[in-house]
mmCIF file of C-alpha atoms in Angstrom:
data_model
loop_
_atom_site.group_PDB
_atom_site.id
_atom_site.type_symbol
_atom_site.label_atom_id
_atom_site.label_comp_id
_atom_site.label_asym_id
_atom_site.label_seq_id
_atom_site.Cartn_x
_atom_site.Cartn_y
_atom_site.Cartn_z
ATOM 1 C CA UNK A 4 138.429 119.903 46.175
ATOM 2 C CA UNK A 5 142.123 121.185 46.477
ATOM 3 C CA UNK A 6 143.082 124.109 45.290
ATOM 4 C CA UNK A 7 146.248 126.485 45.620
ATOM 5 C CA UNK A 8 146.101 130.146 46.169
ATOM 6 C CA UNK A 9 148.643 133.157 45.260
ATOM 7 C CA UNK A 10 148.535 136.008 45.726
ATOM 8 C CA UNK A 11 150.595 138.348 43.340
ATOM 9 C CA UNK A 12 151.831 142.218 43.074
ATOM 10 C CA UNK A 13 150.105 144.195 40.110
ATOM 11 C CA UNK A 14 153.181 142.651 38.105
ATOM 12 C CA UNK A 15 152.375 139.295 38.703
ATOM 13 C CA UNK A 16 155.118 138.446 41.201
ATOM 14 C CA UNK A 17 154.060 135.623 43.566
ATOM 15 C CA UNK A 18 154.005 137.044 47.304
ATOM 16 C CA UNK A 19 152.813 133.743 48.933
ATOM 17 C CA UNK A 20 151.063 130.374 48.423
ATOM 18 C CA UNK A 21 148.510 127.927 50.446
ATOM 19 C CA UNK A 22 147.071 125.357 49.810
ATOM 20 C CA UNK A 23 143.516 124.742 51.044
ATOM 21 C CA UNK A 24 140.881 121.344 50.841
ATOM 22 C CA UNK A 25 137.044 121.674 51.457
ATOM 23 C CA UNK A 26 133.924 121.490 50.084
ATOM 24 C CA UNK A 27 133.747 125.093 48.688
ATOM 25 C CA UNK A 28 136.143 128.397 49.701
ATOM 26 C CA UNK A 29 134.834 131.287 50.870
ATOM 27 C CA UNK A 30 136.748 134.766 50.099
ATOM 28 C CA UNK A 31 136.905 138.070 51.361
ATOM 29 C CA UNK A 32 137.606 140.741 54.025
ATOM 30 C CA UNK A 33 135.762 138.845 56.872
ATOM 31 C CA UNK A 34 138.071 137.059 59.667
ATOM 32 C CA UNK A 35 135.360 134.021 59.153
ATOM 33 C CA UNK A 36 135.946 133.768 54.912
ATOM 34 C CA UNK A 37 138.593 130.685 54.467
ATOM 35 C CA UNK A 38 140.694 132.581 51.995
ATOM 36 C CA UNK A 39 140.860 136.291 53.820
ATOM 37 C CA UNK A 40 142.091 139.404 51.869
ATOM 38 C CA UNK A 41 143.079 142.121 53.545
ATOM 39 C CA UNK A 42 142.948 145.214 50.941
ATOM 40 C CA UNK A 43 140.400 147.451 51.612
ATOM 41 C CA UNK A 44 138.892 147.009 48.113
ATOM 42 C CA UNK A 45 137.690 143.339 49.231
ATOM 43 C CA UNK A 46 134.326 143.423 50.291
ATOM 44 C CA UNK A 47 133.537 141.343 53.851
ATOM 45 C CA UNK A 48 132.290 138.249 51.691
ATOM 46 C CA UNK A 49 133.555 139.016 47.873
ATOM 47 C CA UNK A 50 133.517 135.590 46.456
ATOM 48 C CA UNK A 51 132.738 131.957 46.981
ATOM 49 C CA UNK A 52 134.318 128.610 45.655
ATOM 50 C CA UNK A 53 132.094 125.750 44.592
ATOM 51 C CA UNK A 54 131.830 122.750 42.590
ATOM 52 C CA UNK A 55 128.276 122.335 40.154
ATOM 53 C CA UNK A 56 126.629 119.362 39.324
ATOM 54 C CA UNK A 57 129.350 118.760 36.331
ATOM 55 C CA UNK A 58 132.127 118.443 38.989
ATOM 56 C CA UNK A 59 133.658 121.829 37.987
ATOM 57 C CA UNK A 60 134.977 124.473 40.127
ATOM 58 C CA UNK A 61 132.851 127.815 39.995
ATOM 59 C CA UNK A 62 134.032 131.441 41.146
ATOM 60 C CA UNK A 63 130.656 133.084 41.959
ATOM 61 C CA UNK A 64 130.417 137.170 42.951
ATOM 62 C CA UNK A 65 128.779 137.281 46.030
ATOM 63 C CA UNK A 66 127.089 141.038 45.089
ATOM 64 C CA UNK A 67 130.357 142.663 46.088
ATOM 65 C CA UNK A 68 131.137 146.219 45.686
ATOM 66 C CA UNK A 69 133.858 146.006 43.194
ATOM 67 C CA UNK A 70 133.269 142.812 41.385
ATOM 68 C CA UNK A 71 135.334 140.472 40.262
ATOM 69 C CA UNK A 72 138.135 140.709 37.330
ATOM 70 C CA UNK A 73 139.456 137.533 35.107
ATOM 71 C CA UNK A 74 143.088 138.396 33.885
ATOM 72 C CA UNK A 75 142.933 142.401 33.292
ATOM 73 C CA UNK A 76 139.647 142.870 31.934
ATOM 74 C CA UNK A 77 137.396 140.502 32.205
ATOM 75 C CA UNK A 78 134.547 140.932 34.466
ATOM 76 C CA UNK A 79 133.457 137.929 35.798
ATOM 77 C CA UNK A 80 129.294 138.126 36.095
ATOM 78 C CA UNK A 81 127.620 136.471 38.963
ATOM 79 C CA UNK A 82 129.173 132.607 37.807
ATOM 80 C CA UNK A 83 132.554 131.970 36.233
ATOM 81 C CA UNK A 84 133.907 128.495 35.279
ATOM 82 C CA UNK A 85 137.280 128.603 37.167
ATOM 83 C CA UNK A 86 140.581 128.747 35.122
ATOM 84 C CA UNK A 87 143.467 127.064 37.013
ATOM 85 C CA UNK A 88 146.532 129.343 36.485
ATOM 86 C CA UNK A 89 144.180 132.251 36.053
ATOM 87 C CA UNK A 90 145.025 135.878 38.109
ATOM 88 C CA UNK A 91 141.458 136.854 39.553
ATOM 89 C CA UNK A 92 141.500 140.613 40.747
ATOM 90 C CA UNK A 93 139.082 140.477 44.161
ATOM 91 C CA UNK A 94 139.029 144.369 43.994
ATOM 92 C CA UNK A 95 142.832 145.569 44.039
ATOM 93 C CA UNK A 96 143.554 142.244 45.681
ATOM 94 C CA UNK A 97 144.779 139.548 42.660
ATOM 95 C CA UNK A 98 144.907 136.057 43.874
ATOM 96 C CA UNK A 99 146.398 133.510 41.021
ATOM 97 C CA UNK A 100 144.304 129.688 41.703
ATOM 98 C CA UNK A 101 145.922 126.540 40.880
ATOM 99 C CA UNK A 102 144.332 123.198 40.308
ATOM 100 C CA UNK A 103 146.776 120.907 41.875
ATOM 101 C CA UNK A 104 147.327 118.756 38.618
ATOM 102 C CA UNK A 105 148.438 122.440 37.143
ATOM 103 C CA UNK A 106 151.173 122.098 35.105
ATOM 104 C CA UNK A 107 154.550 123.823 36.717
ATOM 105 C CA UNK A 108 157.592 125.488 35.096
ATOM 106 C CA UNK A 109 160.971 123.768 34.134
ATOM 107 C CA UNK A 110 163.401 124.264 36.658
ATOM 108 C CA UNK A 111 165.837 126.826 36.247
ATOM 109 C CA UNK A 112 169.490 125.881 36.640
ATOM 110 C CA UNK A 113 171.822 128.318 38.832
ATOM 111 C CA UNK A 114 174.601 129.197 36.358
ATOM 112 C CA UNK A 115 177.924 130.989 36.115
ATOM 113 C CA UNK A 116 176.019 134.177 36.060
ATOM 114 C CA UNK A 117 174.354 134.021 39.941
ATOM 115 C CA UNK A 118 177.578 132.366 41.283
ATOM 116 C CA UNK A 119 179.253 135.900 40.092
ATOM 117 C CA UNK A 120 176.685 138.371 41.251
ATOM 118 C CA UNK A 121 176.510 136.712 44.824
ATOM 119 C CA UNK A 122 180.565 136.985 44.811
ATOM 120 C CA UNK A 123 180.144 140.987 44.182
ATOM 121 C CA UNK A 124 177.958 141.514 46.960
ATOM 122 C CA UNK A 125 181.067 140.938 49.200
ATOM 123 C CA UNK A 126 182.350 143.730 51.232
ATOM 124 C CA UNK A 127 185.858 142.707 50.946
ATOM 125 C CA UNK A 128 185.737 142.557 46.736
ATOM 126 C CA UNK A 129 184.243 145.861 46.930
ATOM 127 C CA UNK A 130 186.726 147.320 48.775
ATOM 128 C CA UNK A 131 189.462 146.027 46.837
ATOM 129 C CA UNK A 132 187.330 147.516 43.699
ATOM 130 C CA UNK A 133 187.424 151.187 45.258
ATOM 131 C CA UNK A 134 191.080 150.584 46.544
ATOM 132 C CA UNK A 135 191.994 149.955 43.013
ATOM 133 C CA UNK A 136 190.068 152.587 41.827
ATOM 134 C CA UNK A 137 191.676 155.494 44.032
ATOM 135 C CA UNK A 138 195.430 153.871 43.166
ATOM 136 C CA UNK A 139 194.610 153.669 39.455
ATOM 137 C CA UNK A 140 193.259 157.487 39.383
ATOM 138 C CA UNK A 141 196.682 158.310 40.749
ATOM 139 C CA UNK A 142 198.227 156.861 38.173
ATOM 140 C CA UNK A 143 196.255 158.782 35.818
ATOM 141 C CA UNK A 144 197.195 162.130 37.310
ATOM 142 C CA UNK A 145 200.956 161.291 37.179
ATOM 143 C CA UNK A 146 201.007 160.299 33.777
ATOM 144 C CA UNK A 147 198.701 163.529 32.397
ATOM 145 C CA UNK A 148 200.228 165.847 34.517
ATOM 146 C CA UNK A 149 204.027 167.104 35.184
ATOM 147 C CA UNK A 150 203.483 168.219 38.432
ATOM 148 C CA UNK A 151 203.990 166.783 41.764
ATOM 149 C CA UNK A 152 200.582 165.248 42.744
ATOM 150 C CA UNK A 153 197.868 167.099 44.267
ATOM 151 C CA UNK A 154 196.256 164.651 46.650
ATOM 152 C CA UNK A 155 193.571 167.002 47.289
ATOM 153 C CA UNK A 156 192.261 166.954 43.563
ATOM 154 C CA UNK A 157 192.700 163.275 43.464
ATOM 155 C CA UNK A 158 190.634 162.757 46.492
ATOM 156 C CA UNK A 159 187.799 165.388 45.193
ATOM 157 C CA UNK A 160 188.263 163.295 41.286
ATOM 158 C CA UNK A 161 187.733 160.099 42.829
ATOM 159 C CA UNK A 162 184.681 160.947 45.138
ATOM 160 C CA UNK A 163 183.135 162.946 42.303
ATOM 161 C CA UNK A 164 183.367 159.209 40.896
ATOM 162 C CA UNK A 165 182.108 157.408 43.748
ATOM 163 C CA UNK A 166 179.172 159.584 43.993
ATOM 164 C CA UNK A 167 177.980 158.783 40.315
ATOM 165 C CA UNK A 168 178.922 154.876 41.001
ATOM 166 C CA UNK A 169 176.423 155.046 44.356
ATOM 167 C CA UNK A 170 173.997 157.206 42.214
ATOM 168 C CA UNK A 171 173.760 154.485 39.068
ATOM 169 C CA UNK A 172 174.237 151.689 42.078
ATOM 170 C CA UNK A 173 170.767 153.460 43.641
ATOM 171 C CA UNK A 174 168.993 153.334 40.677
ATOM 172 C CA UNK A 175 169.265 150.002 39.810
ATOM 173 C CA UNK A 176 168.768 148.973 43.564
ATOM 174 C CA UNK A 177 165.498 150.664 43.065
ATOM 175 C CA UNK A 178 164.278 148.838 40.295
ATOM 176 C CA UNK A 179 164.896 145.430 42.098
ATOM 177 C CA UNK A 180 163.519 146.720 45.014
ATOM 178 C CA UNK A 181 160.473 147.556 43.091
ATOM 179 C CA UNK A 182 160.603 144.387 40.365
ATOM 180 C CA UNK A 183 162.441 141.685 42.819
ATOM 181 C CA UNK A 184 161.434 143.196 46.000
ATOM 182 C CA UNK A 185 165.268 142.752 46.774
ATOM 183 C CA UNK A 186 167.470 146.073 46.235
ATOM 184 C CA UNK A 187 170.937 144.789 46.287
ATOM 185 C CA UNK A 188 172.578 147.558 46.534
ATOM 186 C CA UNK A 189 176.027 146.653 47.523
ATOM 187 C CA UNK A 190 175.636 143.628 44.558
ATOM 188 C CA UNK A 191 175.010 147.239 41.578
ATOM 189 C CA UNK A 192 177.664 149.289 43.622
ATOM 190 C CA UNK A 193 180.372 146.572 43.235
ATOM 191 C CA UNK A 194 179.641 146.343 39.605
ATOM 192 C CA UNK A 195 179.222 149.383 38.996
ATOM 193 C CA UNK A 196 182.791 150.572 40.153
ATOM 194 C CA UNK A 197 184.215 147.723 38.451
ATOM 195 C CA UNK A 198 182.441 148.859 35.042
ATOM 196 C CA UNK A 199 183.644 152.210 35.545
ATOM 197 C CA UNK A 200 187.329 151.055 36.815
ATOM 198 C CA UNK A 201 187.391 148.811 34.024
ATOM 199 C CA UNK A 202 186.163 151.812 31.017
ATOM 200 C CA UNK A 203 188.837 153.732 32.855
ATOM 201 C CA UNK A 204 190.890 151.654 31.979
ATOM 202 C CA UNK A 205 190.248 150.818 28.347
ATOM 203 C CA UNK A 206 190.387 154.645 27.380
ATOM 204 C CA UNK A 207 194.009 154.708 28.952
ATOM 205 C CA UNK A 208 194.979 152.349 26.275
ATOM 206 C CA UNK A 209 193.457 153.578 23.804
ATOM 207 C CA UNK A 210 195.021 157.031 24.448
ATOM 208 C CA UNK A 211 198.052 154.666 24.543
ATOM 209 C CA UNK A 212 197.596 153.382 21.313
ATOM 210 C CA UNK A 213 196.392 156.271 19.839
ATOM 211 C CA UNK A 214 199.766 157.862 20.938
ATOM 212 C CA UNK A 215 202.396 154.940 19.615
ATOM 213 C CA UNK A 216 200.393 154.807 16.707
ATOM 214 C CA UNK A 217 198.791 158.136 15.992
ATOM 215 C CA UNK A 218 196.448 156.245 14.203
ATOM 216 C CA UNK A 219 192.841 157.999 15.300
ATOM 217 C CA UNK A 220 190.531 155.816 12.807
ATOM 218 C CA UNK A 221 191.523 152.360 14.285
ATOM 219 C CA UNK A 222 192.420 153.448 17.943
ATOM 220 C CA UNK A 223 188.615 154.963 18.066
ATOM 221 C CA UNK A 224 187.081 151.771 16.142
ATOM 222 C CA UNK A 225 189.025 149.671 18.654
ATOM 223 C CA UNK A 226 187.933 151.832 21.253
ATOM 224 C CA UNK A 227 184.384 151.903 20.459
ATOM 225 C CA UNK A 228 183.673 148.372 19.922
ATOM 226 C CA UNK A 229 185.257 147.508 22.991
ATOM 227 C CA UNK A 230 183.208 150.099 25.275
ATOM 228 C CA UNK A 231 179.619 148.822 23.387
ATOM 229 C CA UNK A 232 180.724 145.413 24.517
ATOM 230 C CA UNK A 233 181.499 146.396 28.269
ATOM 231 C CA UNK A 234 178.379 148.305 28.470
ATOM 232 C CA UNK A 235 176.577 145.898 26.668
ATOM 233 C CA UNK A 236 177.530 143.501 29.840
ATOM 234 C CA UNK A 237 177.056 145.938 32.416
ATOM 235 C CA UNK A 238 173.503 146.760 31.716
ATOM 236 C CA UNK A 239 173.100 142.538 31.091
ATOM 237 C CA UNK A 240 174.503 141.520 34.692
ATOM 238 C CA UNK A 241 172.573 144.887 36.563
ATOM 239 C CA UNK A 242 169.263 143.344 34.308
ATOM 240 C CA UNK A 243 169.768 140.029 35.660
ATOM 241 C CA UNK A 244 170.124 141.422 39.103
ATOM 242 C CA UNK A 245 167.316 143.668 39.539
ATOM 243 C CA UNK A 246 164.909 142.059 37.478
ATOM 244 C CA UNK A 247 163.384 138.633 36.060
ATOM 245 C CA UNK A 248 163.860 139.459 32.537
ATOM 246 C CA UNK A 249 164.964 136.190 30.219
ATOM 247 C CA UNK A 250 168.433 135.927 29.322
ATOM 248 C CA UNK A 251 167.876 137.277 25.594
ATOM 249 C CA UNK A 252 165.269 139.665 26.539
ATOM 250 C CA UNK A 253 168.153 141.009 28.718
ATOM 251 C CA UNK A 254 170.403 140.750 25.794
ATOM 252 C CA UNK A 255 167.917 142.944 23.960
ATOM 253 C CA UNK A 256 167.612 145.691 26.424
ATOM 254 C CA UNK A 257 171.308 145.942 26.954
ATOM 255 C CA UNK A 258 172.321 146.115 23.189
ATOM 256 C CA UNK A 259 169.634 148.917 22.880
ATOM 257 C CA UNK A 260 170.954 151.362 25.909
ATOM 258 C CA UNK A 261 174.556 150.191 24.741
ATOM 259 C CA UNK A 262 174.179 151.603 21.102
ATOM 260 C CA UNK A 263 172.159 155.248 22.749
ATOM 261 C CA UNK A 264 175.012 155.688 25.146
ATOM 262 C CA UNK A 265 177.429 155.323 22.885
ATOM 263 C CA UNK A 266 176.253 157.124 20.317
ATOM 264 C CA UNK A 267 175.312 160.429 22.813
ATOM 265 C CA UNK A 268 179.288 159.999 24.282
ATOM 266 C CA UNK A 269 180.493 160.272 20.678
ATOM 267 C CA UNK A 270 178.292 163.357 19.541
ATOM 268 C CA UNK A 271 180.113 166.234 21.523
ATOM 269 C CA UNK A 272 182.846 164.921 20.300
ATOM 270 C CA UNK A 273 181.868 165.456 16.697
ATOM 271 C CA UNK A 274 180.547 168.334 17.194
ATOM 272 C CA UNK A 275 184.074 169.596 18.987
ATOM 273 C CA UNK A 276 186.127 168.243 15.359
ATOM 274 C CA UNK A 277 184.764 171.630 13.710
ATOM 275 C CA UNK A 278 185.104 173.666 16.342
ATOM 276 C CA UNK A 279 188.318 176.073 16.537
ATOM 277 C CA UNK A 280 190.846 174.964 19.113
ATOM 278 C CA UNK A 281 193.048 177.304 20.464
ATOM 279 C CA UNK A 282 195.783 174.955 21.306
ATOM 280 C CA UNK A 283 197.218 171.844 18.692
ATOM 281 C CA UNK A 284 194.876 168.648 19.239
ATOM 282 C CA UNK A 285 197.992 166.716 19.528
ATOM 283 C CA UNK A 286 198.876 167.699 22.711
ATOM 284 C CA UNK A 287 195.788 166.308 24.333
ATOM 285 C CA UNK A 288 197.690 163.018 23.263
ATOM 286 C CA UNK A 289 200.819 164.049 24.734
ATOM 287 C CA UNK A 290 202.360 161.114 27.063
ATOM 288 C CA UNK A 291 205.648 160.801 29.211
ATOM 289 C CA UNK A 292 208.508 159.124 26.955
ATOM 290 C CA UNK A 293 208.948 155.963 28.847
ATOM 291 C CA UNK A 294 204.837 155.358 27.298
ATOM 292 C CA UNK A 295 206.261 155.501 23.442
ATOM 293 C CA UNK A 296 206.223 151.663 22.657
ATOM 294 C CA UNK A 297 207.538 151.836 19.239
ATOM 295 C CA UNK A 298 210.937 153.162 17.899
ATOM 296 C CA UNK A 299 210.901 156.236 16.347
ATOM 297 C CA UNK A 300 212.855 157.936 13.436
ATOM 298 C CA UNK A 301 216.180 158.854 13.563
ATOM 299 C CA UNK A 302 216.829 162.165 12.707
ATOM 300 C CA UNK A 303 218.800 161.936 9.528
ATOM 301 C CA UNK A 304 216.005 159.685 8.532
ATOM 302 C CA UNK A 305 213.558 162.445 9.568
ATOM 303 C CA UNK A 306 215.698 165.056 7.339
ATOM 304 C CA UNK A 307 215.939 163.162 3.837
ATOM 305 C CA UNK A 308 212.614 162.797 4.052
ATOM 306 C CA UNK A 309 211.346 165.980 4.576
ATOM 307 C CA UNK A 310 214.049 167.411 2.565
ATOM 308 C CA UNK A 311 211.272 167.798 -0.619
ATOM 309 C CA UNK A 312 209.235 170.116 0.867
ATOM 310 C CA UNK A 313 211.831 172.372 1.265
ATOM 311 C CA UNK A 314 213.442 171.992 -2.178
ATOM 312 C CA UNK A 315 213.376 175.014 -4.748
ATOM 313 C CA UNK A 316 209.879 175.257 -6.631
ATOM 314 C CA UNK A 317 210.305 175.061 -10.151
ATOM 315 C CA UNK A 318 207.241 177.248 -10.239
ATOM 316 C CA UNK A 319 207.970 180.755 -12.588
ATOM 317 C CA UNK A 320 206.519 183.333 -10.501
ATOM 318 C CA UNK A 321 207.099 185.646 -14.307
#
């Protein structure tokens, strides 16, 4: 008989494969079994491999310690007809066998979505990402502030930044260390800068919209939409990174987190609406005037209009 063995993590992730032909297999601990586990769960000589009389393949117990499992719960008494594509735990050891006429999964095409992961694990692109990033939060303190520039606070702003992109960046390195047994950390840093570069970036115009326009029910709808989206794809391509997850499984999982996170960003915020303010809340929308995109009113414009609130009340005070 042939038969292929694989052994597998406690999530099922293949580790390695061999293919072996003989008579019958012998498994365990022991340097003279055929298929030799070295976990120190596996008893010397766990299990044996033979064919019956009916020409099928039989896992058989050979009295070991801790047994035999079939899939997660199954104990497998003395004899077990064997199941090709079935995980077998030998102990904590869990081998997957194949028949050789097993069936085997469709190919998976590389896409769009690998060709752009593999270019952000480049040291150049992520350099050009926190290059950006530094240039881009100087731009932010010249337009918010009407100072000269404090380098000093811009460098602390922008490694306060850094240091939450390489925290995120760890996390998710972790998880396809642990998942993928790959980490990628460079791959999550470089998207994870350019998420954060690129949210930057979208509240800057919608503070610049919000300013032109001064119209806070569209410029946050705008706003908000627009951020679910980019998150939504964020926590997609760091998915499809770090783990094996489907496409719309991803898809799932990312819309979830998406609508949480937005929805916790948005709460202070309420919250803040009823709370007193000691300053006008328009001048936390305050810009420099070469930012006003639209014309505004002239002043004799300005004056005829407002000149009926100021016109004598025809109220009798008598």
């Amino acid at each position: 008989m042939e038969l292929v063995f694989e052994t597998v993590n406690r999530s099922g992730r293949s580790l390695e494969r061999h293919r072996a032909v003989g008579d019958s297999f012998s498994i365990g601990r022991g340097f003279d079994n055929d298929i030799i586990l070295s976990d120190e769960t596996v008893s010397p000589h766990h299990a044996t491999l033979r064919i019956n009389d009916a020409g099928q393949v039989l896992i058989v117990d050979l009295d070991s310690l801790n047994g035999i499992r079939c899939g997660r719960a199954n104990q497998v008494e003395t004899a077990h007809l064997l199941r090709s594509g079935e995980v077998y735990s030998f102990g904590r050891a869990k081998v997957r066998i194949y028949n050789l006429d097993h069936p085997m999964e469709p190919t998976v095409l590389i896409g769009g979505t690998d060709s752009l992961t593999n270019a952000l694990g480049s040291t150049i692109l992520l350099s050009i990402v926190l290059a950006i990033a530094f240039a881009f939060a100087a731009i932010q303190q010249w337009l918010n502030t009407y100072t000269a520039i404090v380098w000093q606070e811009l460098a602390t702003g922008v490694f306060g930044v850094v240091t939450v992109g390489i925290l995120i960046a760890a996390f998710w390195a972790i998880v396809g260390r642990i998942v993928k047994h790959e980490g990628r950390f460079q791959t999550q840093l470089c998207l994870v800068m350019s998420y954060l570069l690129i949210q930057s970036a979208i509240v800057s115009c919608y503070e610049l919209v919000q300013f032109n326009t001064l119209n806070k029910v569209m410029s946050i709808s705008v706003f908000l939409s627009i951020s679910f989206v980019l998150l939504t794809l964020f926590v997609w391509l760091a998915l499809h990174v770090a783990t094996h997850l489907a496409s719309e499984a991803r898809m799932r999982f990312s819309s979830i987190v998406a609508t949480v996170l937005v929805g916790v960003s948005i709460y202070p915020e309420l919250l803040r609406q009823s709370d007193f303010s000691a300053t006008p809340r328009y001048i936390q929308i305050v810009r420099p005037p070469f930012t006003l995109l639209t014309e505004g009113e002239e002043t004799n414009d300005f004056l005829l209009a407002a000149d009926g609130l100021f016109s004598p009340s025809n109220h009798n005070d008598d």
